[in-house]
Coordinates of C-alpha atoms and ligand atoms in Angstrom, one line a residue:
M314 CA 309.2 11.1 187.7
P315 CA 308.2 14.4 186.3
E316 CA 304.6 15.2 186.6
K317 CA 304.1 15.3 182.8
C318 CA 304.7 11.5 182.6
F319 CA 301.3 10.9 184.3
Y320 CA 298.2 10.7 182.3
D321 CA 295.1 11.5 184.4
I322 CA 292.4 9.1 183.1
S323 CA 289.7 11.2 184.7
N324 CA 290.8 14.3 182.9
V325 CA 288.3 16.6 181.2
K326 CA 286.1 15.4 178.4
K327 CA 287.3 16.3 175.0
Q328 CA 285.0 18.6 173.2
D329 CA 284.2 18.3 169.5
K330 CA 285.1 21.2 167.1
T331 CA 282.5 20.4 164.6
E332 CA 280.6 23.4 163.5
Y333 CA 281.3 24.0 159.8
P334 CA 281.2 27.7 159.1
D335 CA 278.9 29.1 156.4
F336 CA 281.8 30.1 154.1
F337 CA 283.2 26.5 154.2
A338 CA 279.8 24.9 153.6
K339 CA 279.3 27.2 150.6
F340 CA 282.4 25.8 148.8
Y341 CA 282.2 22.2 150.2
D342 CA 280.7 20.7 147.0
V343 CA 283.1 22.4 144.6
L344 CA 286.1 21.3 146.8
Y345 CA 285.2 17.8 147.5
D346 CA 283.7 16.9 144.1
K347 CA 287.2 17.5 142.8
I348 CA 289.2 15.9 145.6
R349 CA 287.0 13.1 147.0
T350 CA 284.1 12.0 144.9
G351 CA 286.3 10.0 142.5
T352 CA 287.4 7.9 145.5
D353 CA 284.3 7.0 147.4
R354 CA 281.2 7.8 145.3
D355 CA 280.7 4.6 143.5
Y356 CA 281.1 2.5 146.7
Y357 CA 278.6 4.4 148.7
M358 CA 276.1 4.9 145.8
K359 CA 276.2 1.1 145.2
K360 CA 275.5 0.4 148.9
I361 CA 272.6 3.0 148.9
L362 CA 271.0 1.7 145.7
E363 CA 271.3 -2.0 146.8
C364 CA 269.3 -1.3 149.9
K365 CA 265.6 -1.6 149.4
G366 CA 264.6 -0.2 152.8
K367 CA 265.1 3.0 154.8
I368 CA 268.6 4.5 154.8
L369 CA 270.2 7.1 157.1
E370 CA 273.3 9.1 156.2
V371 CA 274.9 10.3 159.4
G372 CA 276.9 13.5 158.8
V373 CA 275.1 14.0 155.5
G374 CA 276.8 17.3 155.0
T375 CA 275.7 19.1 151.8
G376 CA 274.4 15.9 150.3
R377 CA 277.3 14.9 148.0
F378 CA 275.6 11.4 147.7
F379 CA 272.2 12.3 149.2
K380 CA 270.9 14.3 146.3
E381 CA 271.7 11.6 143.7
A382 CA 270.4 8.9 145.9
L383 CA 267.0 10.7 146.2
E384 CA 266.9 11.2 142.4
K385 CA 267.5 7.5 141.9
G386 CA 264.6 6.6 144.2
A387 CA 266.4 5.8 147.5
D388 CA 264.3 6.1 150.7
I389 CA 267.1 8.1 152.3
Y390 CA 267.2 10.4 155.4
G391 CA 270.1 12.5 156.7
I392 CA 271.3 14.1 159.9
D393 CA 274.1 16.5 160.4
V394 CA 275.3 18.5 163.4
S395 CA 276.1 21.6 161.3
R396 CA 273.3 23.9 160.4
S397 CA 275.3 25.5 157.6
M398 CA 275.7 22.1 155.9
I399 CA 272.1 21.2 156.2
D400 CA 271.1 24.7 154.8
V401 CA 273.2 24.0 151.7
L402 CA 271.8 20.5 151.3
R403 CA 268.2 21.8 151.6
A404 CA 268.9 24.3 148.9
N405 CA 270.1 21.5 146.7
I406 CA 267.0 19.2 147.0
P407 CA 263.3 19.7 146.2
E408 CA 261.3 21.2 149.1
E409 CA 259.1 18.1 149.4
H410 CA 262.2 16.3 150.7
H411 CA 263.3 18.9 153.2
N412 CA 261.7 16.9 156.0
R413 CA 264.1 14.0 155.3
V414 CA 267.1 16.0 156.8
F415 CA 267.6 17.2 160.3
V416 CA 270.2 19.1 162.3
K417 CA 271.1 16.5 164.9
D418 CA 274.1 15.1 166.6
V419 CA 274.7 11.4 166.1
K420 CA 275.6 11.0 169.8
D421 CA 272.1 11.8 171.0
M422 CA 269.8 11.7 168.0
N423 CA 266.5 10.0 168.6
L424 CA 264.7 9.7 165.3
G425 CA 262.0 7.2 166.5
V426 CA 262.5 5.1 163.5
K427 CA 264.9 2.3 162.5
F428 CA 266.9 1.9 159.3
D429 CA 268.0 -1.0 157.0
L430 CA 271.3 0.7 156.3
I431 CA 273.2 3.5 158.0
I432 CA 276.3 5.1 156.5
A433 CA 278.7 7.8 157.7
P434 CA 280.8 8.6 154.7
F435 CA 284.0 10.6 154.6
R436 CA 285.5 10.7 158.1
V437 CA 282.5 11.8 160.1
F438 CA 283.8 9.9 163.1
Q439 CA 287.0 11.9 163.0
H440 CA 285.0 14.9 164.2
I441 CA 284.1 13.0 167.4
A442 CA 287.0 13.7 169.9
D443 CA 286.1 11.9 173.1
T444 CA 286.1 8.1 173.5
D445 CA 282.9 8.0 175.5
D446 CA 281.2 10.1 172.8
Q447 CA 282.5 7.8 170.0
I448 CA 281.0 4.8 171.8
A449 CA 277.8 6.7 172.5
A450 CA 277.6 7.5 168.8
L451 CA 278.2 3.9 167.8
N452 CA 275.6 2.6 170.2
N453 CA 273.1 5.2 169.1
I454 CA 273.6 4.0 165.5
Y455 CA 273.0 0.4 166.7
N456 CA 269.8 1.6 168.3
H457 CA 268.6 3.0 165.0
L458 CA 269.5 -0.1 162.9
N459 CA 267.1 -2.9 162.2
K460 CA 268.3 -6.3 163.3
D461 CA 271.1 -7.8 161.1
C462 CA 271.4 -4.5 159.1
Y463 CA 274.7 -2.8 158.4
F464 CA 276.5 0.4 159.4
I465 CA 279.3 1.5 157.1
F466 CA 281.8 4.3 157.7
D467 CA 285.3 5.3 156.9
V468 CA 288.2 7.2 158.5
F469 CA 291.7 7.8 157.1
V470 CA 294.7 5.6 157.8
P471 CA 297.2 7.8 159.6
N472 CA 300.0 8.7 157.3
L473 CA 303.2 8.9 159.4
N474 CA 304.8 11.3 156.9
I475 CA 302.0 13.8 157.4
L476 CA 301.9 13.3 161.1
L477 CA 305.6 13.9 161.5
N478 CA 305.8 16.9 159.2
D479 CA 303.7 20.0 159.9
S480 CA 302.5 21.7 156.7
V481 CA 302.0 25.3 156.1
D482 CA 300.0 26.6 153.1
A483 CA 299.7 23.2 151.5
P484 CA 297.7 23.7 148.3
V485 CA 294.4 21.8 148.2
F486 CA 292.4 23.5 145.4
E487 CA 292.8 26.3 142.9
G488 CA 290.1 26.9 140.3
E489 CA 286.7 28.4 139.7
Y490 CA 283.6 27.8 142.0
E491 CA 281.4 29.4 139.4
P492 CA 282.3 30.6 135.9
G493 CA 284.6 33.6 136.3
K494 CA 284.8 33.3 140.1
S495 CA 288.0 32.0 141.6
L496 CA 288.6 29.9 144.7
K497 CA 291.9 29.0 146.2
V498 CA 292.2 26.7 149.2
A499 CA 295.2 25.7 151.3
I500 CA 295.7 24.1 154.7
D501 CA 298.1 24.3 157.6
S502 CA 298.2 21.1 159.6
R503 CA 300.0 20.0 162.8
A504 CA 299.7 16.7 164.6
D505 CA 299.2 16.4 168.3
I506 CA 300.7 12.9 168.5
I507 CA 299.9 12.1 172.1
N508 CA 296.2 13.1 171.8
Q509 CA 295.9 11.5 168.3
E510 CA 294.5 14.7 166.9
M511 CA 295.4 17.1 164.1
D512 CA 295.0 20.8 164.1
V513 CA 294.0 21.8 160.7
T514 CA 293.4 25.4 159.5
W515 CA 291.6 25.8 156.2
K516 CA 292.5 28.9 154.4
L517 CA 290.1 30.1 151.7
E518 CA 290.5 32.9 149.2
W519 CA 287.7 33.7 146.8
N520 CA 286.4 36.2 144.4
E521 CA 282.9 37.7 144.9
E522 CA 281.3 40.7 143.1
G523 CA 284.8 41.8 142.0
M524 CA 286.2 41.6 145.5
K525 CA 288.8 39.3 146.9
I526 CA 287.6 37.7 150.2
S527 CA 289.6 35.5 152.5
N528 CA 288.7 33.6 155.6
E529 CA 290.2 30.8 157.8
W530 CA 288.6 27.9 159.7
P531 CA 290.7 26.3 162.4
T532 CA 289.5 22.9 163.3
R533 CA 290.7 19.7 165.0
I534 CA 290.3 16.1 163.8
R535 CA 290.8 12.9 165.6
Y536 CA 292.8 10.0 163.9
Y537 CA 292.5 6.3 164.7
F538 CA 294.8 3.4 164.4
R539 CA 293.7 -0.1 163.4
Y540 CA 293.4 -1.8 166.7
E541 CA 291.9 1.2 168.4
L542 CA 289.0 1.0 165.9
E543 CA 288.6 -2.7 166.4
N544 CA 288.6 -2.2 170.2
L545 CA 286.2 0.7 170.0
L546 CA 283.8 -1.5 168.1
R547 CA 284.3 -4.3 170.5
L548 CA 283.2 -1.9 173.3
S549 CA 280.1 -0.9 171.4
K550 CA 276.9 -2.9 170.7
L551 CA 277.8 -3.2 167.0
R552 CA 279.7 -6.1 165.6
L553 CA 282.6 -5.3 163.3
V554 CA 282.2 -7.6 160.3
R555 CA 284.9 -6.4 157.9
V556 CA 287.6 -3.7 157.6
F557 CA 288.6 -2.9 154.0
G558 CA 291.6 -0.9 152.9
D559 CA 289.9 0.9 150.0
F560 CA 286.5 1.6 148.4
N561 CA 286.9 -1.4 146.1
E562 CA 286.7 -3.7 149.2
G563 CA 290.4 -4.5 148.8
P564 CA 292.4 -5.7 151.8
L565 CA 294.0 -3.4 154.4
T566 CA 297.7 -3.0 153.5
N567 CA 300.5 -0.7 154.4
E568 CA 299.5 1.4 151.4
S569 CA 295.9 1.8 152.3
A570 CA 294.7 5.4 152.7
D571 CA 291.3 4.6 154.2
F572 CA 289.8 2.2 156.7
V573 CA 286.4 1.2 155.4
L574 CA 284.5 -0.4 158.3
V575 CA 281.4 -2.6 157.9
C576 CA 279.5 -3.2 161.1
K577 CA 276.3 -5.0 161.9
N578 CA 273.4 -4.9 164.3
D579 CA 273.9 -8.4 165.5
P580 CA 271.6 -9.0 168.5
L581 CA 273.6 -12.1 169.4
K582 CA 276.5 -9.9 170.4
I583 CA 274.8 -8.3 173.4
Ligands
SAM935 C1 283.7 15.6 155.9 S1 282.0 15.9 156.1 C2 281.3 14.6 155.2 C3 279.9 15.0 154.6 C4 279.3 13.9 153.7 N1 279.0 12.7 154.4 C5 280.2 13.7 152.5 O1 280.6 12.5 152.3 O2 280.4 14.6 151.8 C6 281.7 15.5 157.8 C7 280.3 15.8 158.2 O3 280.0 15.2 159.5 C8 279.3 16.2 160.2 N2 279.4 15.8 161.6 C9 280.5 15.9 162.4 N3 280.2 15.5 163.7 C10 278.9 15.1 163.7 C11 278.1 14.6 164.7 N4 278.5 14.4 165.9 N5 276.8 14.3 164.4 C12 276.3 14.5 163.1 N6 277.1 15.0 162.1 C13 278.4 15.3 162.4 C14 279.9 17.5 159.9 O4 279.1 18.6 160.2 C15 280.1 17.4 158.4 O5 279.0 17.8 157.6

């Protein structure tokens, strides 16, 4: 049998490619307010506002939900591995709340406090490449959750058309990031089927002080299939309670675009 048929289970650990560059963090809110907030905002805001205790957002990013949650009185904290994202978030919230957000990796954070709800909205787990790291992150979340409290996260349902067809210069956004200042965003994507990863290159072009600037961010995201997610959670200390197929808590179907996973710190499991 040719050597390439063997998969060496002890092969090198997969490294995350997580660091969001400054130029991407700068435009994150403009971009995702347009292309994501209509899908997941109401769901996560409802969960946040229903919780009367401490909340942690893992991979809080620029604070797409965090800022509004604070304004509405939530006792919310956030961690993110990207300094550039936390810098944008801090600039968006009053200084008295800056000590609610930290640059930390979910895999090894140790905040010394437990929460009544933890959320990781918008594909945070797709940035964690290695299986051992995914389990370490889930177990660390368990360790930060109060008994019988919930952890909610989402990842995309792999779309076979996208996986099988590379894209080049696929348009994502074209508009203004500030009055009179243009922003154009496109992506190249290519699936690495056997590793369940996608190489994605973000291509940004924008206008600043009369100059046209462009930059690219090549990154890699991990995708998950249904039973892998279920098994991953079985291997972790968390108990998977429900998997929804959208942010209205609808069932998972062949048309679902997102897995929305609700897990629990259930001490009876371990
Ligand atoms: C797509 S953004 C989502 C941000 C925010 N939750 C939202 O809904 O807009 C993913 C975020 O996860 C963060 N992230 C990725 N890996 C992480 C890790 N290991 N620990 C903490 N944050 C991580 C990234 O830096 C990024 O800010």
